[in-house]
Short mmCIF file of C-alpha atoms in Angstrom, two decimals:
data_model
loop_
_atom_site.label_atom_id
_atom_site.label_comp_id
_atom_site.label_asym_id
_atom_site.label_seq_id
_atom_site.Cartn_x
_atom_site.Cartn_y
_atom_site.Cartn_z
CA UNK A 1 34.49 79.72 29.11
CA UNK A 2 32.28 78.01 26.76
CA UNK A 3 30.16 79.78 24.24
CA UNK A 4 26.77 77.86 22.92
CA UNK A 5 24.67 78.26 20.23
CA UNK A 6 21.66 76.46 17.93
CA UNK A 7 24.67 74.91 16.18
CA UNK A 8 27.86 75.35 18.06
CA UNK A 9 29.89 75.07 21.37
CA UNK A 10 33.06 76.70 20.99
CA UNK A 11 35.40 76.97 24.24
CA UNK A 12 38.39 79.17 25.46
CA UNK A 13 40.63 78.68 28.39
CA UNK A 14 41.76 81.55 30.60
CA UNK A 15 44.19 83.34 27.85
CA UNK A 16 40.98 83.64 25.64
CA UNK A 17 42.26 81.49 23.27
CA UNK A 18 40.10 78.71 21.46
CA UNK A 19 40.80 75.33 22.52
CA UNK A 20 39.42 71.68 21.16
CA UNK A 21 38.28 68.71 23.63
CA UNK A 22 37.37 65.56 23.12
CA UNK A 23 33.46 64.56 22.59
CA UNK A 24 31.88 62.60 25.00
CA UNK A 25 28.89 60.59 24.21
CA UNK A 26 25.90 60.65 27.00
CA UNK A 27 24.17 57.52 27.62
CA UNK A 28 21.67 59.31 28.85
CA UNK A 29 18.18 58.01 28.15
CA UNK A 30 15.71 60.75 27.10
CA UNK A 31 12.96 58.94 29.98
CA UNK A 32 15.54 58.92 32.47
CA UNK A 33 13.60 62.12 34.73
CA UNK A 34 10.30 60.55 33.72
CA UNK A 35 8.86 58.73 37.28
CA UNK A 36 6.46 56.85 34.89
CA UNK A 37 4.22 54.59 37.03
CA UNK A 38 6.25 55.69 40.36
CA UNK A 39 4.79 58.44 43.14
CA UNK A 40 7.91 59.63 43.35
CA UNK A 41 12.01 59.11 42.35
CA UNK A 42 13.03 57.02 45.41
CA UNK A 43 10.45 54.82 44.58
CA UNK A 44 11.20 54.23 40.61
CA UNK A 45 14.66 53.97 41.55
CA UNK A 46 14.52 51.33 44.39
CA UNK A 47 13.06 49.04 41.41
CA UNK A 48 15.53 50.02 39.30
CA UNK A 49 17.85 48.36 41.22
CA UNK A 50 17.88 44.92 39.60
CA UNK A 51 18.66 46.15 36.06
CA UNK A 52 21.41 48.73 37.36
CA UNK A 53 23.40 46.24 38.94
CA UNK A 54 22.54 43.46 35.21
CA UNK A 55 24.41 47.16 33.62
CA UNK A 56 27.03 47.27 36.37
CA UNK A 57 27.48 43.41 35.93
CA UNK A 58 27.45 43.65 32.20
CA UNK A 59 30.78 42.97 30.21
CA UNK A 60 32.58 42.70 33.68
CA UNK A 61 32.37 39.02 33.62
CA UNK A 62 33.87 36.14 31.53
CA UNK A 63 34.09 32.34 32.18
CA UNK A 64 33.46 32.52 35.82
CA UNK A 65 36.39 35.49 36.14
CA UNK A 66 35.75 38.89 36.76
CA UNK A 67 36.97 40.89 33.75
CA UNK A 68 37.91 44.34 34.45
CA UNK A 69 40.25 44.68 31.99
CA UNK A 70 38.43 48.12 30.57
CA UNK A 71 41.02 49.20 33.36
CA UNK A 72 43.79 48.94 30.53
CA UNK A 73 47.24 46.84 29.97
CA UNK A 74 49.18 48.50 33.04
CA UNK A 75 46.12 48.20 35.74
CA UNK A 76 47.13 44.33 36.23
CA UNK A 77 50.86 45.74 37.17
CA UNK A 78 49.58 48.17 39.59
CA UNK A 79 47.14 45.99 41.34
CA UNK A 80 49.31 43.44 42.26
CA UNK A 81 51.47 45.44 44.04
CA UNK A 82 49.06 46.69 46.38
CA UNK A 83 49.70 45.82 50.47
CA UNK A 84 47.00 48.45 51.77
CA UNK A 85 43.63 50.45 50.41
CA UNK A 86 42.49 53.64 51.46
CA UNK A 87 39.32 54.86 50.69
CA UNK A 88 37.74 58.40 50.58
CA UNK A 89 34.25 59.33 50.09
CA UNK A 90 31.58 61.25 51.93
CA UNK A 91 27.84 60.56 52.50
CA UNK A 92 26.40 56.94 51.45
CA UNK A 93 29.76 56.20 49.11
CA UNK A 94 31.40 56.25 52.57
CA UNK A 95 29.00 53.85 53.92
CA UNK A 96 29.40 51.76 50.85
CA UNK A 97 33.74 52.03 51.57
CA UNK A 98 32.82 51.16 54.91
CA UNK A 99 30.74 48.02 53.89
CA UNK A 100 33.99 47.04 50.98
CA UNK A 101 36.52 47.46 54.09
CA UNK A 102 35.64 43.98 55.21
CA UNK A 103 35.37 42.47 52.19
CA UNK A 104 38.89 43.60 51.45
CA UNK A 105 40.28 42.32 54.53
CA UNK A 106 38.35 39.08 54.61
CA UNK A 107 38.57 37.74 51.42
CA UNK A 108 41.48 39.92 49.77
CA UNK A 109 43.88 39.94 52.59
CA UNK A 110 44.85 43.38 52.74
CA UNK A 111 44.30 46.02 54.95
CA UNK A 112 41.88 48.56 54.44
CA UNK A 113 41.13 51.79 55.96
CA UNK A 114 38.29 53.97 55.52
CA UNK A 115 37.69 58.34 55.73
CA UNK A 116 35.13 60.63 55.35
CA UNK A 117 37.23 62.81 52.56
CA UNK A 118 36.34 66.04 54.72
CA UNK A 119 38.58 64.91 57.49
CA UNK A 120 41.23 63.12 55.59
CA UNK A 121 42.08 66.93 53.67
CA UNK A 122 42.79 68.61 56.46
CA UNK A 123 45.02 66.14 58.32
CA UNK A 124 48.43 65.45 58.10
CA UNK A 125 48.52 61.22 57.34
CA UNK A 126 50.98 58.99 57.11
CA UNK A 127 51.14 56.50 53.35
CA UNK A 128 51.05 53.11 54.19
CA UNK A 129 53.48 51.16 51.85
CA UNK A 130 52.01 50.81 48.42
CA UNK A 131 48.70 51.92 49.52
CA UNK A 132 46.08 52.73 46.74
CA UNK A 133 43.64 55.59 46.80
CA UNK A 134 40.34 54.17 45.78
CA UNK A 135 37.96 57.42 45.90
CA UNK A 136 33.93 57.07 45.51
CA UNK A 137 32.00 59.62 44.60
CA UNK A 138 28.00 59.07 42.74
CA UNK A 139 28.43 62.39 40.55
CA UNK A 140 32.36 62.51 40.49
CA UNK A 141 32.49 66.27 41.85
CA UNK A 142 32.58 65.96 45.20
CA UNK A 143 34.84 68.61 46.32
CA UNK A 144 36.29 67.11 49.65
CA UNK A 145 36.50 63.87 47.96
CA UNK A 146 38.55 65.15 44.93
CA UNK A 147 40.37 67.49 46.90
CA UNK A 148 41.56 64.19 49.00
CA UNK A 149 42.46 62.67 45.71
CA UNK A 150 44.42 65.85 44.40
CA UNK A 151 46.17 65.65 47.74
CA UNK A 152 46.94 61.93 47.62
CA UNK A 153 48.99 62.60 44.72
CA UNK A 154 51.18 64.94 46.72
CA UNK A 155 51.41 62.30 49.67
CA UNK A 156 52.96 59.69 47.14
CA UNK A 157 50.27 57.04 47.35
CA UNK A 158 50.73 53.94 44.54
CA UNK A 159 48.05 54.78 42.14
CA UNK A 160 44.67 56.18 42.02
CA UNK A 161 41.84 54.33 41.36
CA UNK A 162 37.76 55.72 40.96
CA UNK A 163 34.47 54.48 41.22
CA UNK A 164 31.83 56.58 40.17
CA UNK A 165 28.44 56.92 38.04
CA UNK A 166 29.42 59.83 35.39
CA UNK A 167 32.08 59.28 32.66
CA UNK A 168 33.97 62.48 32.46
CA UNK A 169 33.91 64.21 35.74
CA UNK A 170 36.65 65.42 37.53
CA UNK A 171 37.45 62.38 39.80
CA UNK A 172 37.33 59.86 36.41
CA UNK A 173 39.71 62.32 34.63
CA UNK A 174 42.12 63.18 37.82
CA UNK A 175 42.53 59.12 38.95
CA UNK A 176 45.14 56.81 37.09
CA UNK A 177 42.35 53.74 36.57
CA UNK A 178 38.22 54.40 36.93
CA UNK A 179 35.74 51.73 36.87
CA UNK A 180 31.97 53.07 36.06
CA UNK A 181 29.14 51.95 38.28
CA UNK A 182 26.74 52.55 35.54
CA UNK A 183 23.77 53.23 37.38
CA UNK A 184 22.28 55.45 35.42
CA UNK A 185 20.58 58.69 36.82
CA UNK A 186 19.90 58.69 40.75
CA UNK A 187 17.21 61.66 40.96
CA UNK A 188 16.19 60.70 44.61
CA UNK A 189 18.26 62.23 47.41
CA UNK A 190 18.01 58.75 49.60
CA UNK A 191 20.71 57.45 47.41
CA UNK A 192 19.59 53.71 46.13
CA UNK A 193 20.49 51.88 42.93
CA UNK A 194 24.21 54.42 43.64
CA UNK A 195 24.93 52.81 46.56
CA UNK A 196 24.13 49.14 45.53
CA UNK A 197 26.03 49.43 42.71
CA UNK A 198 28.77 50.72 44.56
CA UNK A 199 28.95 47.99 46.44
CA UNK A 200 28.65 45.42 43.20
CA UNK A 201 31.59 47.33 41.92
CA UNK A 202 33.73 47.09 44.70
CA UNK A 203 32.71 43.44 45.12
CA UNK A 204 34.20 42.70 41.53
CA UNK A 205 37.09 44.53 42.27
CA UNK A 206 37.45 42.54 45.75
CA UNK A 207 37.49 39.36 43.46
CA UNK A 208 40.34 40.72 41.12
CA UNK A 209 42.50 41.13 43.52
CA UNK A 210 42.11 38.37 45.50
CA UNK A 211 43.13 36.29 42.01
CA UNK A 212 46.08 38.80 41.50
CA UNK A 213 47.21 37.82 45.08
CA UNK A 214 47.02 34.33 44.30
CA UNK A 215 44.63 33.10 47.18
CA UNK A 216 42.07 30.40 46.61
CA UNK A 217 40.21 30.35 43.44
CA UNK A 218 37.04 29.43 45.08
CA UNK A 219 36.83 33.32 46.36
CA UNK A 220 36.67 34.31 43.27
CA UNK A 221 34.25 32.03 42.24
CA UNK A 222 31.61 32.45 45.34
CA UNK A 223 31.88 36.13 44.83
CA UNK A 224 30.66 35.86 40.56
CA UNK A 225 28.15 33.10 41.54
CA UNK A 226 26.70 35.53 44.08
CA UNK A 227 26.67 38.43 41.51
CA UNK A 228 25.18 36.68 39.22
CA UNK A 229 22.16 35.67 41.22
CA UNK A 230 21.82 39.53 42.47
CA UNK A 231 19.40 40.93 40.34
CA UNK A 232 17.06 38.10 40.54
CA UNK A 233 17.28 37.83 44.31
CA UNK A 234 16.29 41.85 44.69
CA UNK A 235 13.44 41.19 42.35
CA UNK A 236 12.45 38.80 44.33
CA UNK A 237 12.83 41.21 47.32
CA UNK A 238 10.97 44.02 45.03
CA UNK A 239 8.14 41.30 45.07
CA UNK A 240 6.76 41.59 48.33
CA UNK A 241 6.20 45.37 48.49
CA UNK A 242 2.79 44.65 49.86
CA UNK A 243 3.99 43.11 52.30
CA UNK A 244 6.42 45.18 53.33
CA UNK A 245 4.31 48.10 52.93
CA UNK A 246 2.11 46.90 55.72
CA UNK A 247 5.34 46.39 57.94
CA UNK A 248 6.13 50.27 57.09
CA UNK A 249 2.64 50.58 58.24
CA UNK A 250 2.98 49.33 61.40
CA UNK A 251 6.15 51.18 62.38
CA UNK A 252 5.09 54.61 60.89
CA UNK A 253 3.90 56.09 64.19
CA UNK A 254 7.24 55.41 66.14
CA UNK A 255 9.59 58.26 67.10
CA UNK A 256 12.65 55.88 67.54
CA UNK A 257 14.32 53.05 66.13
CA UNK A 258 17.67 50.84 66.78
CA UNK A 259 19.65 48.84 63.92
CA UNK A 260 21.72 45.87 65.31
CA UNK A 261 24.41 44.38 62.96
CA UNK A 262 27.97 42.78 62.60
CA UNK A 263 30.52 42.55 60.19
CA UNK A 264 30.02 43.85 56.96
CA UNK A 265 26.40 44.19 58.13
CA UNK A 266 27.58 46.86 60.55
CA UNK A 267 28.11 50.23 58.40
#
């Protein structure tokens, strides 16, 4: 129970007793629900894009290595031990674990398997050896997803590890290592700069391990050239909107379409 005032927030757990927690400093920019120049969310955050993934990128990499050592001294330990990934999420973070499943497999070499948290609660599984939870989740309260992770615990997977936008929600707190997508705030309910930076995130990660397994270093170094040339290249997407406003145009008064793809181009 929290009580808040002009000048106060005082809080008391179940008992009624005070208790003290740690401050936690928003980055929240006071514009951030401001669509400025934009008809509407989707659109201000679809050109957002570029500088969420320069934030997601930022800090993350050093002399052509990806640095995610933010995950702490033990996280190299843990990594490196891995022999299988399982990944939870719901709604477009399970498309986006769906997309990282062959990047895993390709350039990591290890297995990967992918669930729609929903389904993976209220199955019984069986742990693959060493397997590590990775759990994605935009707001970090998605209650199948962290109910998946509470249960993975139980199952006696190797570690825990989340990717998500908010610092401080329930999935960051619950998992043993959390890497931040820093997207900033995703208004919209088409889910946009989330679900590229998602992706960017679990693209780093992708590169870390493949290092930690020893494989060629030119995987690591094709996957930081490439992020490092992603912002620009989406601007340069962003760039023909005309253009591809017409095309919208075009197709707005069909009733059906069909999306071919392969690979990682598939989900």
């Amino acid at each position: 129970i929290a009580e808040i005032t002009r000048r106060s927030v005082n809080i008391f757990d179940k008992t009624g007793a005070e208790v003290k927690r740690q401050d936690i400093e928003s980055n929240l920019q006071y514009d951030a629900g401001d669509k400025g120049i934009y008809r509407h969310y989707m659109q201000k955050e679809i050109y957002e894009q570029p500088n969420a993934i320069k934030n997601t990128l930022t800090g993350r990499i050093s002399h052509g290595q990806v640095d995610l050592s933010e995950l702490g001294p033990n996280a190299d330990e843990l990594l490196s031990k891995v022999e299988h990934i399982q990944i939870l999420a719901c709604g477009t973070s399970y498309n986006s674990g769906m997309v990282s499943r062959y990047w895993f497999e390709s350039l990591a070499g290890i297995p990967c398997d992918v669930e729609i948290a929903s389904e993976f609660r209220y199955r019984k599984s069986a742990v693959r050896r060493n397997s590590l939870m990775i759990t994605l989740s935009q707001s970090g309260e998605t209650a199948d997803t962290l109910a998946g992770l509470r249960l993975s615990k139980e199952l006696g997977y190797l570690g825990s590890l989340a990717i998500c936008n908010v610092p401080g929600s329930s999935l960051v707190r619950e998992s043993d290592l959390a890497l931040m997508t820093n997207a900033g705030t995703e208004i919209g309910v088409a889910s946009t700069k989330a679900f590229t930076t998602q992706l960017t995130v679990l693209l780093m990660l992708v590169a870390k391990l493949s290092r930690l397994k020893g494989l060629d270093a030119s995987i690591e170094h094709d996957i930081v050239h490439g992020l490092q040339a992603l912002p620009s290249r989406i601007e340069q997407m962003l760039s023909q909107d005309k253009r591809i406003e017409a095309l919208a145009e075009d197709f707005s008064d069909k009733h059906h379409a069909l999306f071919l793809g392969r690979g990682d181009q598939y989900p």
